[in-house]
Structures are given as structure tokens and as C-alpha cells.
Amino acid sequence: MIVRFGYVAMSMELENASPSRTMTMATFSKLPDREAGLRRLERIAEENLHNTLRLLKHNRYMDVQVYRMTSKLIPLATHELLSDWNPYPALADRFAEVGGFIREHQMRVSFHPDHFTVLSTPRPEVYAHSVKDLNHHVTMLEMMGLDERATCNVHVGGTYGNKETAADRFLRQFGQLEERIARRITLENDDKTFTASETLEISEQAGAPMVLDLHHHAVNNPDNEPADKLWTRIARTWDRFGWNGLQQDAGSDANPDQAPGKRLPPKIHISTPRSDKDPRAHADYVDPAPLMRFLLDIAGSTPAIDVMIEAKRKDESLFRLMDELKLLEASGAPLRIRDGASMEVTS
DNA sequence: ACCTGTCAAGTCTGG
DNA sequence: CCAGACTTGACAGGT
């Protein structure tokens, strides 16, 4: 099983490379010239896209193929008071440049719209904002020229005291999304509300791939279901990406969308609890032990998987994990570290 | 250079 | 019904 590792948003190694520079509405509204303010927002966005490209080049150099872009590329992009502003035309070249680099080097990128995007909400205005935010993320991916393998990962949302009706509402409201948006969405199990098995159920019904977060599963798993017992079904939610995660020969070269280079393995998230007292918070680094236990459990049935590391120390935690995995390899663990941020695990 | 309160957005809990 | 917690990187305004 080939395992590729990725990280989120920013680098601890690259200096002055924030892809999330912003401007607050308080500052914007104090500017004397609104048009000049909008141009300033666009300049900040250009800088964020430029730094995203720098991060991608850093990833290329370090052989990191999996990366989650920040949602804050364009400051105030979906703010109510700026609804007349169309930020995309001025940024078209920058988006194309970033997307071109991603395609050229066959990287896997995603977005994770933050928790204000709630498709299970009973409030129409919250749903409308969520759709607007999803549209914003998908528009950025489209401007990068990336196909449906570039996804937006979201949570199912709140439960409002009744998981059943919240899940039904999610499915109904998910069904109302434009195809171009719905086809990009992946669903992640939550650390408080929808568990892995509940999210899986919803993923199957919505036809959206599921991202299994092992940390969330560890802290929100009332029935004590082992993650690997759910894995066969979770992997199948990725079927339409031509690599169902269960057969080496899945996908056909006759279908260009399923050509080997275009397949997309299932993805999981990993992070380590900060402390016993604060088990939901993310630690600086990742403990390899629980991750390796899971990977060894599924290695026999899964040809490839991507692992997104969600630790405070970002790419630094990824590189440290690789070092620790090298030590495990040296001590006889059934794994082989490949170039940079990937490895092969044998069952 | 460094510190602290605040930020556009939602939901949940406790009062 | 409302305030505060949750969580995050970075601004904004201060020293």
C-alpha cells in the first residue's frame, strides 16, 4: 500500500510565506476610497496566491504531493458588504499559475471551508451563506483549472437535538446544490456531532466520498467501532475516482477519467490529542503509533491512501513523522520510506 | 520587537 | 433568550 502524506495551509520552514494575509472589515470600512480598498484586497489576494505557489514549490522540493490550501486566499471574499465585488477577474492569471503548477506536478490539493459552512442547518440564511462559501471555493478550484479530484472537505454539521432530522435535512440540502459543487464535496466525521459511522451512512446516501479523521474518531466513537471495520465501506465511497481502494486493478485505462495517473486514493486525517485534559485539541506533532496500527490493519485491502496531517507544527510535524517512520523501518517494521513524504506499507 | 484584544461567518452549553 | 466557549492565524492598536 502506497501512503502519501500532506499538510495544511502553511509552512513552519518557509519564512514570510503566509497564504492567509487578510484585512478586516473594520479596516476596510475606514478607508476613504472604496475602489482603492477593493484593489488593496485584490493585491493581498495576489500575494496569498503567490505565497501558495511558493509553498507548492517547497512541497515539490520536499516531495510532498498532498496539500490543503487555506480558505483565506481572498480576504473578505464572501462578505455581505462586498457582494458587488467580483474579485476573480483580477486574479485569473494567478489562479491559473497556481493550478498549472499543481497539474504539472500531479499534486493533490483540497480546501476545507471552515465550520460556518453548515449544510445540515435549519436556518435558510445559514444555508444560503454556506452555498455562497462553497461556490467561492469551487470557483477558485475551477479558476485553477483543476478537475473534480480537487475537493472541498466539510462536516455534516450541527445536530440541533435530533440527529435523524438533521441528517435528513443535510441530504435534502446537499441534493439542492449545483452538480459542479456537489461533485467536489467530501464529508468528514466530526469530533462532537456526527460520528464516523453516521457520517459514512450519510456519505453513502449523498454519493460523496468520506474522509475519515482518526483523531475525531478516537474522541467521538460511542459504540467503540474499530476504524478498520468501517474502512471497506469508507473506501467504497471513493469508487467514482476510479480507485476503489480495494482492488489493485480497479479502474480502466479505456476510460480516460480512470487512467492510472488520474486516480485518486481515499484520504484520511491524522492528528494527536494535545493532552488527556484536552483530548480534542491538536498536539504540535503526530504520534506515529495509532496511525501505523490503522495503516497495518488496512494495508492488505487498500492499494493506496493519502494521509493529511493536521498538527500545529504543520509541515515540520510531517517531516518529523517521516523521521520517526524511518526509525520504525530500521527496526524492522513492514514499511519502506520512499522519496520524501511517502512510504510503502506491507500487510 | 512584543503584547493583547478582536475578527465575518455557527453551534452548543449553561444560565 | 443571551453570553461565553470553541478554534485559528493574523490584524490592529497599543507599548
JSON list of N, CA and C (backbone and C1' of nucleotides) in Angstrom, two decimals, chain A residues 18 21-22 24 27 30 312 314, chain C residues 6-13:
[
{"chain": "A", "resi": 18, "resn": "SER", "atom": "N", "xyz": [3.10, 33.53, 4.32]},
{"chain": "A", "resi": 18, "resn": "SER", "atom": "CA", "xyz": [1.70, 33.31, 4.69]},
{"chain": "A", "resi": 18, "resn": "SER", "atom": "C", "xyz": [0.79, 33.37, 3.47]},
{"chain": "A", "resi": 21, "resn": "ARG", "atom": "N", "xyz": [-2.84, 36.13, 4.42]},
{"chain": "A", "resi": 21, "resn": "ARG", "atom": "CA", "xyz": [-2.88, 37.54, 4.83]},
{"chain": "A", "resi": 21, "resn": "ARG", "atom": "C", "xyz": [-4.28, 38.07, 4.61]},
{"chain": "A", "resi": 22, "resn": "THR", "atom": "N", "xyz": [-4.70, 38.98, 5.45]},
{"chain": "A", "resi": 22, "resn": "THR", "atom": "CA", "xyz": [-6.09, 39.43, 5.33]},
{"chain": "A", "resi": 22, "resn": "THR", "atom": "C", "xyz": [-6.21, 40.91, 5.62]},
{"chain": "A", "resi": 24, "resn": "THR", "atom": "N", "xyz": [-9.26, 43.24, 7.81]},
{"chain": "A", "resi": 24, "resn": "THR", "atom": "CA", "xyz": [-10.56, 43.13, 8.48]},
{"chain": "A", "resi": 24, "resn": "THR", "atom": "C", "xyz": [-11.53, 44.15, 7.90]},
{"chain": "A", "resi": 27, "resn": "THR", "atom": "N", "xyz": [-11.04, 47.67, 9.17]},
{"chain": "A", "resi": 27, "resn": "THR", "atom": "CA", "xyz": [-10.03, 48.46, 8.46]},
{"chain": "A", "resi": 27, "resn": "THR", "atom": "C", "xyz": [-10.56, 48.90, 7.09]},
{"chain": "A", "resi": 30, "resn": "LYS", "atom": "N", "xyz": [-12.88, 51.81, 7.05]},
{"chain": "A", "resi": 30, "resn": "LYS", "atom": "CA", "xyz": [-12.29, 53.11, 7.41]},
{"chain": "A", "resi": 30, "resn": "LYS", "atom": "C", "xyz": [-11.56, 53.75, 6.23]},
{"chain": "A", "resi": 312, "resn": "LYS", "atom": "N", "xyz": [-0.18, 21.12, 14.81]},
{"chain": "A", "resi": 312, "resn": "LYS", "atom": "CA", "xyz": [0.14, 22.54, 14.95]},
{"chain": "A", "resi": 312, "resn": "LYS", "atom": "C", "xyz": [1.39, 22.93, 14.19]},
{"chain": "A", "resi": 314, "resn": "LYS", "atom": "N", "xyz": [2.46, 21.92, 11.48]},
{"chain": "A", "resi": 314, "resn": "LYS", "atom": "CA", "xyz": [2.31, 21.88, 10.02]},
{"chain": "A", "resi": 314, "resn": "LYS", "atom": "C", "xyz": [3.33, 20.97, 9.33]},
{"chain": "C", "resi": 6, "resn": "DC", "atom": "P", "xyz": [-13.15, 26.71, 26.02]},
{"chain": "C", "resi": 6, "resn": "DC", "atom": "O5'", "xyz": [-13.33, 26.26, 24.51]},
{"chain": "C", "resi": 6, "resn": "DC", "atom": "C5'", "xyz": [-14.29, 25.25, 24.20]},
{"chain": "C", "resi": 6, "resn": "DC", "atom": "C4'", "xyz": [-14.47, 25.19, 22.71]},
{"chain": "C", "resi": 6, "resn": "DC", "atom": "C3'", "xyz": [-13.17, 25.33, 21.91]},
{"chain": "C", "resi": 6, "resn": "DC", "atom": "O3'", "xyz": [-12.91, 24.12, 21.22]},
{"chain": "C", "resi": 6, "resn": "DC", "atom": "C1'", "xyz": [-14.95, 26.58, 20.94]},
{"chain": "C", "resi": 7, "resn": "DT", "atom": "P", "xyz": [-11.37, 23.64, 21.16]},
{"chain": "C", "resi": 7, "resn": "DT", "atom": "O5'", "xyz": [-10.87, 24.37, 19.84]},
{"chain": "C", "resi": 7, "resn": "DT", "atom": "C5'", "xyz": [-11.55, 24.14, 18.62]},
{"chain": "C", "resi": 7, "resn": "DT", "atom": "C4'", "xyz": [-10.99, 25.06, 17.57]},
{"chain": "C", "resi": 7, "resn": "DT", "atom": "C3'", "xyz": [-9.49, 25.31, 17.69]},
{"chain": "C", "resi": 7, "resn": "DT", "atom": "O3'", "xyz": [-8.88, 24.89, 16.48]},
{"chain": "C", "resi": 7, "resn": "DT", "atom": "C1'", "xyz": [-10.68, 27.35, 17.40]},
{"chain": "C", "resi": 8, "resn": "DT", "atom": "P", "xyz": [-7.30, 24.69, 16.46]},
{"chain": "C", "resi": 8, "resn": "DT", "atom": "O5'", "xyz": [-6.84, 25.95, 15.60]},
{"chain": "C", "resi": 8, "resn": "DT", "atom": "C5'", "xyz": [-7.32, 26.11, 14.27]},
{"chain": "C", "resi": 8, "resn": "DT", "atom": "C4'", "xyz": [-7.01, 27.49, 13.78]},
{"chain": "C", "resi": 8, "resn": "DT", "atom": "C3'", "xyz": [-5.68, 28.03, 14.25]},
{"chain": "C", "resi": 8, "resn": "DT", "atom": "O3'", "xyz": [-4.72, 27.70, 13.25]},
{"chain": "C", "resi": 8, "resn": "DT", "atom": "C1'", "xyz": [-7.42, 29.70, 14.17]},
{"chain": "C", "resi": 9, "resn": "DG", "atom": "P", "xyz": [-3.17, 28.12, 13.49]},
{"chain": "C", "resi": 9, "resn": "DG", "atom": "O5'", "xyz": [-3.04, 29.46, 12.65]},
{"chain": "C", "resi": 9, "resn": "DG", "atom": "C5'", "xyz": [-3.36, 29.46, 11.27]},
{"chain": "C", "resi": 9, "resn": "DG", "atom": "C4'", "xyz": [-3.42, 30.88, 10.78]},
{"chain": "C", "resi": 9, "resn": "DG", "atom": "C3'", "xyz": [-2.12, 31.66, 10.96]},
{"chain": "C", "resi": 9, "resn": "DG", "atom": "O3'", "xyz": [-1.86, 32.33, 9.75]},
{"chain": "C", "resi": 9, "resn": "DG", "atom": "C1'", "xyz": [-3.92, 32.79, 12.04]},
{"chain": "C", "resi": 10, "resn": "DA", "atom": "P", "xyz": [-0.65, 33.32, 9.57]},
{"chain": "C", "resi": 10, "resn": "DA", "atom": "O5'", "xyz": [-1.37, 34.72, 9.80]},
{"chain": "C", "resi": 10, "resn": "DA", "atom": "C5'", "xyz": [-2.51, 35.03, 9.02]},
{"chain": "C", "resi": 10, "resn": "DA", "atom": "C4'", "xyz": [-3.10, 36.33, 9.50]},
{"chain": "C", "resi": 10, "resn": "DA", "atom": "C3'", "xyz": [-2.07, 37.46, 9.71]},
{"chain": "C", "resi": 10, "resn": "DA", "atom": "O3'", "xyz": [-2.55, 38.63, 9.10]},
{"chain": "C", "resi": 10, "resn": "DA", "atom": "C1'", "xyz": [-3.41, 37.22, 11.61]},
{"chain": "C", "resi": 11, "resn": "DC", "atom": "P", "xyz": [-1.63, 39.89, 8.94]},
{"chain": "C", "resi": 11, "resn": "DC", "atom": "O5'", "xyz": [-2.61, 41.03, 9.45]},
{"chain": "C", "resi": 11, "resn": "DC", "atom": "C5'", "xyz": [-3.87, 41.14, 8.82]},
{"chain": "C", "resi": 11, "resn": "DC", "atom": "C4'", "xyz": [-4.86, 41.77, 9.77]},
{"chain": "C", "resi": 11, "resn": "DC", "atom": "C3'", "xyz": [-4.57, 43.24, 10.08]},
{"chain": "C", "resi": 11, "resn": "DC", "atom": "O3'", "xyz": [-5.81, 43.91, 10.00]},
{"chain": "C", "resi": 11, "resn": "DC", "atom": "C1'", "xyz": [-4.76, 42.04, 12.08]},
{"chain": "C", "resi": 12, "resn": "DA", "atom": "P", "xyz": [-5.86, 45.45, 9.75]},
{"chain": "C", "resi": 12, "resn": "DA", "atom": "O5'", "xyz": [-5.87, 46.01, 11.24]},
{"chain": "C", "resi": 12, "resn": "DA", "atom": "C5'", "xyz": [-6.95, 45.66, 12.09]},
{"chain": "C", "resi": 12, "resn": "DA", "atom": "C4'", "xyz": [-6.78, 46.39, 13.41]},
{"chain": "C", "resi": 12, "resn": "DA", "atom": "C3'", "xyz": [-6.11, 47.76, 13.32]},
{"chain": "C", "resi": 12, "resn": "DA", "atom": "O3'", "xyz": [-6.86, 48.62, 14.16]},
{"chain": "C", "resi": 12, "resn": "DA", "atom": "C1'", "xyz": [-4.89, 46.38, 14.80]},
{"chain": "C", "resi": 13, "resn": "DG", "atom": "P", "xyz": [-6.62, 50.17, 14.11]},
{"chain": "C", "resi": 13, "resn": "DG", "atom": "O5'", "xyz": [-6.15, 50.46, 15.59]},
{"chain": "C", "resi": 13, "resn": "DG", "atom": "C5'", "xyz": [-6.74, 49.78, 16.69]},
{"chain": "C", "resi": 13, "resn": "DG", "atom": "C4'", "xyz": [-5.79, 49.77, 17.84]},
{"chain": "C", "resi": 13, "resn": "DG", "atom": "C3'", "xyz": [-4.95, 51.05, 17.98]},
{"chain": "C", "resi": 13, "resn": "DG", "atom": "O3'", "xyz": [-5.04, 51.51, 19.32]},
{"chain": "C", "resi": 13, "resn": "DG", "atom": "C1'", "xyz": [-3.56, 49.16, 18.09]}
]
